[in-house]
CSV table of C-alpha atoms in Angstrom, one decimal:
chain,number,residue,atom,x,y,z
H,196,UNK,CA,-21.8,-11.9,65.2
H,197,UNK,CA,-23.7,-9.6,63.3
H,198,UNK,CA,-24.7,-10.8,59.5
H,199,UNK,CA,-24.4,-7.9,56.7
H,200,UNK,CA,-27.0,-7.8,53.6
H,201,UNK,CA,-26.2,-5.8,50.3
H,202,UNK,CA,-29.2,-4.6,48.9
H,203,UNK,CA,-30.0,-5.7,45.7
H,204,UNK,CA,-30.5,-1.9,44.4
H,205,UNK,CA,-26.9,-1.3,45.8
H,206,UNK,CA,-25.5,-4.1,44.7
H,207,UNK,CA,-27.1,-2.8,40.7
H,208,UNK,CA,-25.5,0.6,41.4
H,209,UNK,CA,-22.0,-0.7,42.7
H,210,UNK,CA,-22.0,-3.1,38.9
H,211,UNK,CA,-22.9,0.1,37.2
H,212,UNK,CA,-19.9,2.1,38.9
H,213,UNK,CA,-17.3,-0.6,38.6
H,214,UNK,CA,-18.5,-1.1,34.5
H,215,UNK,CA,-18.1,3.0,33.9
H,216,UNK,CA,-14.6,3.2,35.7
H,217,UNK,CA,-13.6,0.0,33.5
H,218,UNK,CA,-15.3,2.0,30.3
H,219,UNK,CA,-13.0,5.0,30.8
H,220,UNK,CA,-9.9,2.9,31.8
H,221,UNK,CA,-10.0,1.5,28.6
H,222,UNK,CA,-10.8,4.3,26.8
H,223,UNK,CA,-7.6,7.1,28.9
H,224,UNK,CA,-5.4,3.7,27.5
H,225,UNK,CA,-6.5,4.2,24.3
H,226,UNK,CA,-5.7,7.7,24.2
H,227,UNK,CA,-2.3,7.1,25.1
H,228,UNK,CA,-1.4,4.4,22.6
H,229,UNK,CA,-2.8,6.1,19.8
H,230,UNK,CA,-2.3,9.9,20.5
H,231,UNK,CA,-5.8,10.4,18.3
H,232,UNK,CA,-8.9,8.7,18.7
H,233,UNK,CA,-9.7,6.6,15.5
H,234,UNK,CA,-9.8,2.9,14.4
H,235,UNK,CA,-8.8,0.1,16.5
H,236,UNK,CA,-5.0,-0.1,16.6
H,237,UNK,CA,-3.8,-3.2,14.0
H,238,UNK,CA,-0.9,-5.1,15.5
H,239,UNK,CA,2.4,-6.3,14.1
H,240,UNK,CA,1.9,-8.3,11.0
H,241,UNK,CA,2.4,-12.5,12.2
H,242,UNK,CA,4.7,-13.5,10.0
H,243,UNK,CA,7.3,-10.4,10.6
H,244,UNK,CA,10.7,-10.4,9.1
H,245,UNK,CA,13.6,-8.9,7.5
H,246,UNK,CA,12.0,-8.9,4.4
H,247,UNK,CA,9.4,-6.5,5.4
H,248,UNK,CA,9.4,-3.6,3.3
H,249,UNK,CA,6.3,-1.4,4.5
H,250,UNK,CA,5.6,2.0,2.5
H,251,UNK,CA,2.4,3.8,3.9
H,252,UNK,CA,1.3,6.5,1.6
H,253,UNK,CA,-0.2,9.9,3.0
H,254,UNK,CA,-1.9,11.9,0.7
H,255,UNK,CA,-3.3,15.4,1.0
H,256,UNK,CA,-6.9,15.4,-1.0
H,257,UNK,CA,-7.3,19.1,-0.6
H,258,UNK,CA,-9.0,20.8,-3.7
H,259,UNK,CA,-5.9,21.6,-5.3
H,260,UNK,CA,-4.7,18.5,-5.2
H,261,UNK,CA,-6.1,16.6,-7.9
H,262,UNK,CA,-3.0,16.7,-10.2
H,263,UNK,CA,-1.1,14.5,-7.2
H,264,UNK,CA,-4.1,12.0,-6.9
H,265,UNK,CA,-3.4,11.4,-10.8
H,266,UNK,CA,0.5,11.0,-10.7
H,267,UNK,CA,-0.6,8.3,-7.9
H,268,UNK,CA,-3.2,6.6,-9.8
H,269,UNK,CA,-0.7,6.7,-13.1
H,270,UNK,CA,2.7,5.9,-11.7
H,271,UNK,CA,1.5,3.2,-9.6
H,272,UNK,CA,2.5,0.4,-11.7
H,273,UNK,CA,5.7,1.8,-12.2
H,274,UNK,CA,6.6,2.4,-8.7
H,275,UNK,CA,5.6,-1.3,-7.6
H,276,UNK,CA,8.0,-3.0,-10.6
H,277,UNK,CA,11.1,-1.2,-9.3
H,278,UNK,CA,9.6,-2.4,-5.9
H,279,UNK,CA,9.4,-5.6,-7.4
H,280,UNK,CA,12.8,-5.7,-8.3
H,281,UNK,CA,14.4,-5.1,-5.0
H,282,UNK,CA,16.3,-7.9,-3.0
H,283,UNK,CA,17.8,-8.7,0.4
H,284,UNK,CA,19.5,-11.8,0.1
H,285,UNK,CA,18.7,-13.0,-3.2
H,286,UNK,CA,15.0,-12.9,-1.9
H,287,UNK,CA,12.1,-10.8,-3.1
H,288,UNK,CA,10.5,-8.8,-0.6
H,289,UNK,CA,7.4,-8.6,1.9
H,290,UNK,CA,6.0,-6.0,0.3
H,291,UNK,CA,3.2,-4.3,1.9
H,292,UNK,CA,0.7,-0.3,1.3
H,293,UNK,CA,-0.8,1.4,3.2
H,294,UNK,CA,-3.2,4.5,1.9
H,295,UNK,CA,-4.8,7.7,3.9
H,296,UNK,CA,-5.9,10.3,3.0
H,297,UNK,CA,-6.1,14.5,4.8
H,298,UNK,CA,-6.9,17.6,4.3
H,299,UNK,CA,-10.9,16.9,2.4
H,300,UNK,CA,-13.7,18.5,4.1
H,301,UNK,CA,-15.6,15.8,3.7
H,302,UNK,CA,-14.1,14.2,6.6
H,303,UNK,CA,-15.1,14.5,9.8
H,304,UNK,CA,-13.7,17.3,11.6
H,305,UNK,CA,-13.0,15.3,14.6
H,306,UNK,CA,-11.0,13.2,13.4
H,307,UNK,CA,-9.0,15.8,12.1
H,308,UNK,CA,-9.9,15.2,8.1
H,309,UNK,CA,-8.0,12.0,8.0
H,310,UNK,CA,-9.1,8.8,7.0
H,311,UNK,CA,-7.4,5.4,6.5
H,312,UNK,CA,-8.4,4.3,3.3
H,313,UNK,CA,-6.3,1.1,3.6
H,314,UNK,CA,-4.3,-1.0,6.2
H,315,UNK,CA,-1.2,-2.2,5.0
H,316,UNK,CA,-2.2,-4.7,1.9
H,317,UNK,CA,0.1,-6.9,-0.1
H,318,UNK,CA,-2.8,-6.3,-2.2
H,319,UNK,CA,-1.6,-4.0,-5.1
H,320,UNK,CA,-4.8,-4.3,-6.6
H,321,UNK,CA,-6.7,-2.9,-3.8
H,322,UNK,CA,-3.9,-0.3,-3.4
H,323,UNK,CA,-5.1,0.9,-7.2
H,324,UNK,CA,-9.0,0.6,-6.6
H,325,UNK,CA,-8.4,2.8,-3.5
H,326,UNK,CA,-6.3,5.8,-5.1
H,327,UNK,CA,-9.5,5.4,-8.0
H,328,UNK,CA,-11.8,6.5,-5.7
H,329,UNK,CA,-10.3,9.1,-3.9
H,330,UNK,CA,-11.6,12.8,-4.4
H,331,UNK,CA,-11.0,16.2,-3.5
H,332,UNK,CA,-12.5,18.4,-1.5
H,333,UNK,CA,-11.7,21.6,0.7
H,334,UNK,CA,-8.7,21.7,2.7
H,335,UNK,CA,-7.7,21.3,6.5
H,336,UNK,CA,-4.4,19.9,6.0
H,337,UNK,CA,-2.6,18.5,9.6
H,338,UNK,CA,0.3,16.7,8.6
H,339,UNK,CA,1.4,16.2,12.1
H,340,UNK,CA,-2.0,14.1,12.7
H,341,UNK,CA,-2.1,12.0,9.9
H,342,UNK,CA,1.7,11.4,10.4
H,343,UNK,CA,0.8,10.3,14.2
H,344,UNK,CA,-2.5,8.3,13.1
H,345,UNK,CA,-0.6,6.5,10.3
H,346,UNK,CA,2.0,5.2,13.1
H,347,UNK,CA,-0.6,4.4,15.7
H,348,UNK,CA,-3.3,2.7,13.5
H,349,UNK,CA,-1.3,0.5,11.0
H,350,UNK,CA,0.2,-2.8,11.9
H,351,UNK,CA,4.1,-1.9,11.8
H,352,UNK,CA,6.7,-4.3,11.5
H,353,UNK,CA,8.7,-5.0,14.9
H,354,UNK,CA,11.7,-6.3,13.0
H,355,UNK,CA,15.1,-4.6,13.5
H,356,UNK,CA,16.0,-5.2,9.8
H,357,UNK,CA,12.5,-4.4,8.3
H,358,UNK,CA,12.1,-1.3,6.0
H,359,UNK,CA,9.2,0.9,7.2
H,360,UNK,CA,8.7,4.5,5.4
H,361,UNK,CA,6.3,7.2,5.3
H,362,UNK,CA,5.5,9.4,2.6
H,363,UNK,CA,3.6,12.5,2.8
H,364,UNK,CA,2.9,14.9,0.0
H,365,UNK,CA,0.8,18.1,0.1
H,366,UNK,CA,1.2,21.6,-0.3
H,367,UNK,CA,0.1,23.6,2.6
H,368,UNK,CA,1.9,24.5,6.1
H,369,UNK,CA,3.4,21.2,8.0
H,370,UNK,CA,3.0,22.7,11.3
H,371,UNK,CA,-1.1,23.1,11.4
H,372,UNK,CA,-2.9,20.9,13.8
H,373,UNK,CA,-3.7,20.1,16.9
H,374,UNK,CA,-0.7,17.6,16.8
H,375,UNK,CA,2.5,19.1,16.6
H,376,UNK,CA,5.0,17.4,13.8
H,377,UNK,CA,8.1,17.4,15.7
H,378,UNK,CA,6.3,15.3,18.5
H,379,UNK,CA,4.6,12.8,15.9
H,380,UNK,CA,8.6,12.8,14.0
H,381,UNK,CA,9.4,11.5,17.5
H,382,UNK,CA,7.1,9.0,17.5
H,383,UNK,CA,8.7,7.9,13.9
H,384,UNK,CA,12.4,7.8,15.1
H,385,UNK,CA,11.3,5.8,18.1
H,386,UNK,CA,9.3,3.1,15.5
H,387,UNK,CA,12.2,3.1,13.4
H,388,UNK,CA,10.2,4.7,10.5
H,389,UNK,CA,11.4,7.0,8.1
H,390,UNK,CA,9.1,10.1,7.2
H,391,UNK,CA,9.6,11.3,4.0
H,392,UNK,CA,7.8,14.9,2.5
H,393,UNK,CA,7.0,15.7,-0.5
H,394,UNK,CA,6.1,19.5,-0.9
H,395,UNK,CA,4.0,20.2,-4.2
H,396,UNK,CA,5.2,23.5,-5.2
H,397,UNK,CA,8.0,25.4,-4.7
H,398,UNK,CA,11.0,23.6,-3.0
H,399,UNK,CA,12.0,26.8,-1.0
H,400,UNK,CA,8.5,27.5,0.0
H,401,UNK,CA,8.4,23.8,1.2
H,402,UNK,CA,11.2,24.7,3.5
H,403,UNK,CA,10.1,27.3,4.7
H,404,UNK,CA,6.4,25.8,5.5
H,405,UNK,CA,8.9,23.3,7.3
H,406,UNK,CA,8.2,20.1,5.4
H,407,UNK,CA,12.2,19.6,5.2
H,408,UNK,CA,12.3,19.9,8.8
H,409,UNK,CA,9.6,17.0,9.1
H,410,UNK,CA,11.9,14.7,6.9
H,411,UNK,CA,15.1,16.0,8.2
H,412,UNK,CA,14.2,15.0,11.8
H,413,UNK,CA,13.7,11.0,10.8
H,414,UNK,CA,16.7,11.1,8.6
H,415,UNK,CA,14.2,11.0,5.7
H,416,UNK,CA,14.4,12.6,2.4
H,417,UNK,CA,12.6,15.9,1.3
H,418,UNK,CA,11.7,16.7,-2.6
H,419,UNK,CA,9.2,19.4,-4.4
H,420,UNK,CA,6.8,18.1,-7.2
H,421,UNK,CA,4.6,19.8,-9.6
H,422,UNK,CA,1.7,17.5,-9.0
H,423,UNK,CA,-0.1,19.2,-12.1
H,424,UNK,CA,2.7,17.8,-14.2
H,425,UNK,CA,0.9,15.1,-16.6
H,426,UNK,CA,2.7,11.8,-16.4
H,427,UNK,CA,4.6,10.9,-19.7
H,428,UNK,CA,5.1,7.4,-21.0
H,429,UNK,CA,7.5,5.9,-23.8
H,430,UNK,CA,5.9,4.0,-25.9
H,431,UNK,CA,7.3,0.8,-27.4
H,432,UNK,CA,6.6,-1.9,-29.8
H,433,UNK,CA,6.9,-4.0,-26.8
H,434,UNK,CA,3.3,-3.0,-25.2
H,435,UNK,CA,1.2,-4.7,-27.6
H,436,UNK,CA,2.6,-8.0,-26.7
H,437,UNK,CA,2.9,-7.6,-23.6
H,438,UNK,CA,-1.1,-6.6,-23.2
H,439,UNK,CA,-1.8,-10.2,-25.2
H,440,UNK,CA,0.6,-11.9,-22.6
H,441,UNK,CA,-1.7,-10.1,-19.8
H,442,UNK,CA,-4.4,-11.4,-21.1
H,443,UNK,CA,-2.9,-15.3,-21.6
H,444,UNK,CA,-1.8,-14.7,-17.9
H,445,UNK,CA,-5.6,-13.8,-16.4
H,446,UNK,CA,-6.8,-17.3,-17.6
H,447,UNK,CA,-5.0,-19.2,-15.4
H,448,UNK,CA,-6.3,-17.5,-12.5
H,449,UNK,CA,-9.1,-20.0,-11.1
H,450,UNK,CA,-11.4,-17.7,-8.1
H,451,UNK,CA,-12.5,-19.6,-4.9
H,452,UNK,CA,-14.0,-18.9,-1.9
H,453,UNK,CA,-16.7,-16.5,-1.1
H,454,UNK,CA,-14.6,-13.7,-2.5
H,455,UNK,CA,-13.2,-15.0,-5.2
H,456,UNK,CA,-15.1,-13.8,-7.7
H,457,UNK,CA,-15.1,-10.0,-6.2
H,458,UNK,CA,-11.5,-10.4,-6.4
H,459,UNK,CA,-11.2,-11.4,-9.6
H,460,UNK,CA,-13.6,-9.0,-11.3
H,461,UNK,CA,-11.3,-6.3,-9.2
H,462,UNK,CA,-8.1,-7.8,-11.0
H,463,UNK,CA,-10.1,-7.0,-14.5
H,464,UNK,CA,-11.2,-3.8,-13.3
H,465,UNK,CA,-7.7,-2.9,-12.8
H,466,UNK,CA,-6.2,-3.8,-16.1
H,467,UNK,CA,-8.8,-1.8,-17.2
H,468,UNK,CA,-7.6,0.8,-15.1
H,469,UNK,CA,-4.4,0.9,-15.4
H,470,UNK,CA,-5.2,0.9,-19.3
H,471,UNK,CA,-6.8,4.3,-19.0
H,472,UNK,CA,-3.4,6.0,-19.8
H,473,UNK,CA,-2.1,3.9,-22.6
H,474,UNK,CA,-0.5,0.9,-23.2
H,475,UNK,CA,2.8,1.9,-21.6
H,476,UNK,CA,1.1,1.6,-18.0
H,477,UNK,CA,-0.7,-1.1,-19.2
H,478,UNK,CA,2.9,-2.4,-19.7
H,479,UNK,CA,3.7,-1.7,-16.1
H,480,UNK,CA,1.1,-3.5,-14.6
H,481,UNK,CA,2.1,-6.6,-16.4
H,482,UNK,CA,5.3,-6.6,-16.0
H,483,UNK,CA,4.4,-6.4,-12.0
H,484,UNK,CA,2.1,-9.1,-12.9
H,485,UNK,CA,4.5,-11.4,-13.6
H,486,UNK,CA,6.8,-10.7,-10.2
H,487,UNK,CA,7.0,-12.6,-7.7
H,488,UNK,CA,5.7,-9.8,-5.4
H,489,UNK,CA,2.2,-10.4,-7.2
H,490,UNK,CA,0.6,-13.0,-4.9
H,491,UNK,CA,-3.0,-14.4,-4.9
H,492,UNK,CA,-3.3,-16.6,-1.9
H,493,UNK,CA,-6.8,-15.6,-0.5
H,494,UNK,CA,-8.9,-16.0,-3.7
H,495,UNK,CA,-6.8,-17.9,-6.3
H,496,UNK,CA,-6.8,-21.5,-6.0
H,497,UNK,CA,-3.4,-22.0,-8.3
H,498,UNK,CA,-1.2,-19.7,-5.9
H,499,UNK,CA,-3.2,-20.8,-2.6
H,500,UNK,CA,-2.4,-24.2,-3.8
H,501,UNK,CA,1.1,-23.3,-4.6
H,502,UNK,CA,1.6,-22.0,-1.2
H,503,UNK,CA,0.1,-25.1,0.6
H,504,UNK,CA,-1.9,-28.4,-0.6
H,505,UNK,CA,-3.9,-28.5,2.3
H,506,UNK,CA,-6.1,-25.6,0.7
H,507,UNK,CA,-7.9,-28.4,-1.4
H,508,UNK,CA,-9.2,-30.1,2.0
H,509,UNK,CA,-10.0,-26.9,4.1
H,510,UNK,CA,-11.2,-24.4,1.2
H,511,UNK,CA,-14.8,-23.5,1.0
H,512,UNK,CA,-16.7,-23.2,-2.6
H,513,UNK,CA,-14.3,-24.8,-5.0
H,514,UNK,CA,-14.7,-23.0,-8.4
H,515,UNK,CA,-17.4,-24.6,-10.3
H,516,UNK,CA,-14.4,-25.9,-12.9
H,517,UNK,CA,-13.5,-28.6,-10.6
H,518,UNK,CA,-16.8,-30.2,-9.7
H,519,UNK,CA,-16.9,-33.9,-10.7
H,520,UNK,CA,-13.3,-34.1,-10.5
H,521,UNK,CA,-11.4,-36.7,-8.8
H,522,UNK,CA,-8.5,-35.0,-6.7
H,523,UNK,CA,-5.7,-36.3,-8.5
H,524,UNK,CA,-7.9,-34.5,-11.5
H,525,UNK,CA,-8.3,-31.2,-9.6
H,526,UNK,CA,-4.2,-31.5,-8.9
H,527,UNK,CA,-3.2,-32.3,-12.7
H,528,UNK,CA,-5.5,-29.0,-13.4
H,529,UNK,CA,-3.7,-26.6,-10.7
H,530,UNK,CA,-0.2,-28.2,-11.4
H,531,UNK,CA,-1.0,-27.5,-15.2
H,532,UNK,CA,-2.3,-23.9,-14.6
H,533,UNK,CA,0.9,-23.2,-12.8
H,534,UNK,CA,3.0,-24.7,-15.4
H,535,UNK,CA,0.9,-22.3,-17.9
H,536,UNK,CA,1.2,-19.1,-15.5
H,537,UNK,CA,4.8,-19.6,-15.2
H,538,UNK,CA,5.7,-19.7,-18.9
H,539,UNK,CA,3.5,-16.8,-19.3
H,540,UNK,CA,5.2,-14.5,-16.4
H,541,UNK,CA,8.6,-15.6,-18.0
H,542,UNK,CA,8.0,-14.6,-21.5
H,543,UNK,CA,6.4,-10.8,-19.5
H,544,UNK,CA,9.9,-10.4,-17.8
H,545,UNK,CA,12.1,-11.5,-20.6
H,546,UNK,CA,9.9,-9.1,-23.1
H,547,UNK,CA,10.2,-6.5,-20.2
H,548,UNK,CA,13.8,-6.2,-19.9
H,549,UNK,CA,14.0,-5.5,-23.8
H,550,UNK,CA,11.1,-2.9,-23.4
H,551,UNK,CA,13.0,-1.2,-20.7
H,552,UNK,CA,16.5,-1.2,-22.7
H,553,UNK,CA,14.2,0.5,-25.4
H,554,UNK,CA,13.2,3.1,-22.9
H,555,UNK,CA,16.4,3.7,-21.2
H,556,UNK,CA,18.2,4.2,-25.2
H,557,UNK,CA,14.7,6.4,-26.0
H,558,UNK,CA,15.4,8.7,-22.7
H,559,UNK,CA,19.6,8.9,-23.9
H,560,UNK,CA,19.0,9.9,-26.9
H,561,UNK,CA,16.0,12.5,-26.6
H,562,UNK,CA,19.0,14.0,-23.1
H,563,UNK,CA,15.4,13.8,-21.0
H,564,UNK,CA,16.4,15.1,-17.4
H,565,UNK,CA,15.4,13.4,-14.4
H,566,UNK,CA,11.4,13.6,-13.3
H,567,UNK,CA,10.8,15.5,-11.0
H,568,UNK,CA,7.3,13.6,-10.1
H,569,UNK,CA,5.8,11.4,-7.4
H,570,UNK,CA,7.3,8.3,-8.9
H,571,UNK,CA,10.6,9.9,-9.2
H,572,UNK,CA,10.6,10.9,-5.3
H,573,UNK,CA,9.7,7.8,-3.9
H,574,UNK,CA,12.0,5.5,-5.8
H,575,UNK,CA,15.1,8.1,-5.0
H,576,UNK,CA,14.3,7.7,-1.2
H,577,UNK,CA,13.5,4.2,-1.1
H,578,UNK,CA,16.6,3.1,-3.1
H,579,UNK,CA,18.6,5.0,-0.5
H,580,UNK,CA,16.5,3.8,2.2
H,581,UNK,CA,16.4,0.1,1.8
H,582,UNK,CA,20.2,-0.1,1.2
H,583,UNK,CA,20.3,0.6,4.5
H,584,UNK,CA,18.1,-2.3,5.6
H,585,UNK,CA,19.8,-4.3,3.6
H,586,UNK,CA,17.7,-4.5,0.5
H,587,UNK,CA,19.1,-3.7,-3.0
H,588,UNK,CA,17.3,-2.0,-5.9
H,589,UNK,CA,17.8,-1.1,-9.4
């Protein structure tokens, strides 16, 4: 019987073959799950459930787009407390953000001049450092790709009774691209997500650049905006007190871990923030403070703790506060924090119900009209939206 030898050389060159057909495997499936080359594709959050409501925001930062980054940056706060005040079955919900941004020349052009500023976050913080530091610049605006990045890249929720919406707001044609928007609308219906447009001009030159067509065909809702339209606030003699009760409410907050710190010096950065168009949003941004929806798990030892005891044996770099306490020391001094945090967040909601009467009987009696803003289009289609999820909003 004869006896066949591989040669070593061969046996090099058939490794190298087998390792580039693998490489491109990979790489054609991809392709096919994402539609567009970019980041690694997140999956489905862990803990998915009905009370998942996901909202990823798609914003065109084009050069004439500066007045919508602002409306973002200064109706955040707002937008998260009605957010924060929406139920499904007496609970509060999941709620998670997701950024990108299109249409700036300074992205690369291969990726079509879009870029995922964030993943989907329960962050809210994070959410309003992010929309800071966005620019403008140029303008190659492909809604259809950023729509079909947005669903292939960010970590939807797989749950039947979950709320998932896009929003997209720019001002140029929504049919340029390499990726058409009916196909990427396809993609939406079959991921049960709602795309909604938000056309900053013109409402009948939105139609006819076909960004009511792109909502239309998810069943989502299409509005115009002047995005150079400067956000107004009521002022109140409620702010002032409700800035002190901010403040009372940031010393309970006790950093750990090797990003605590970070985290908490980007909590004061966005009071600071947020405070950079008057106390009104300041206002905002404490009555969301004090929801339930604002949640501090991965750096703040009084809500980690809150969440589960066992983060006293497993944490790593206790804040400096506790060293040379006993534990039943360190749990009087969370249990006492949370006592304190609790009273504070109750006297911000009871305060901000009274501030928002004030408003409401301010807006009456001045006849103001409805906004016709970015706030004002994202609450009308996610109060419509979520109702039929199941979720109810003020």
């Amino acid at each position: 019987m004869k006896t066949f030898r591989i040669s070593p050389r061969l046996l090099t060159l058939s490794f190298l073959i087998a390792g580039l057909a693998l490489f491109h495997f990979r790489a054609a499936a991809h392709w096919l799950v994402s539609g567009l080359p970019e980041t690694q594709t997140a999956a489905a959050p862990p803990d998915d459930g009905p009370q998942r409501m996901q909202v990823a925001l798609l914003l065109d930062t084009s050069n004439s787009m500066d007045g919508l980054i602002e409306q973002a940056k200064s109706q955040l706060w707002s937008i998260l407390v009605t957010l924060s005040q929406t139920r499904k079955d007496g609970k509060a919900p999941k709620l998670e953000m997701a950024l990108y941004e299109y249409g700036n020349d300074g992205l690369p052009a291969a990726s079509g001049h879009v870029r995922q500023v964030l993943p989907f976050t329960s962050d809210m913080d994070e959410v309003s450092e992010a929309l800071f530091q966005l620019t403008t610049n140029g303008g190659q605006e492909y809604c259809g790709t950023v729509i079909q990045k947005s669903l292939s890249n960010l970590g939807w929720s797989r749950h039947d009774k979950a709320a998932r919406m896009i929003f997209i707001a720019g001002n140029e044609g929504f049919n340029q691209g390499a990726y058409p928007y009916p196909s990427a609308c396809t993609d939406a219906l079959e991921k049960d997500v709602i795309v909604n447009t938000i056309f900053c001009g013109d409402c009948n030159q939105g139609i006819e650049l076909q960004w009511k067509d792109g909502a239309t065909r998810t069943g989502g809702h299409y509005n115009c905006i002047n995005q150079n339209e400067v956000t107004t606030y009521i002022e109140t003699p409620y702010d002032a007190r409700l800035q002190q009760l901010n403040d009372s409410l940031n010393q309970t907050y006790l950093p750990f871990g090797q990003q605590g710190q970070a985290k908490r010096e980007l909590q004061i950065a966005q009071d600071q923030n947020a405070g950079q168009y008057g106390k009104a949003n300041s206002a905002n941004r404490a009555t969301f403070k004090a929801s339930s929806s604002y949640k501090n798990t991965s750096w703040d030892l009084v809500d980690a703790y809150q969440e589960d005891e066992a983060v006293l044996e497993e944490a790593e770099a206790l804040p400096e506060a506790l060293n040379g306490l006993s534990e039943a020391e360190i749990k009087a001094k969370l249990k006492n924090l949370e006592q304190q945090r609790a009273a504070v967040q109750a006297q911000i909601r009871d305060i901000s119900q009274e501030r928002q009467a004030y408003i409401d009987a301010q807006r009456q009696k001045a006849g103001q009209e409805a906004d016709s803003n970015l706030e004002a289009s994202v609450l009308q289609a996610i109060r419509a939206q979520a109702a039929r999820k199941g979720f109810t909003t003020k």
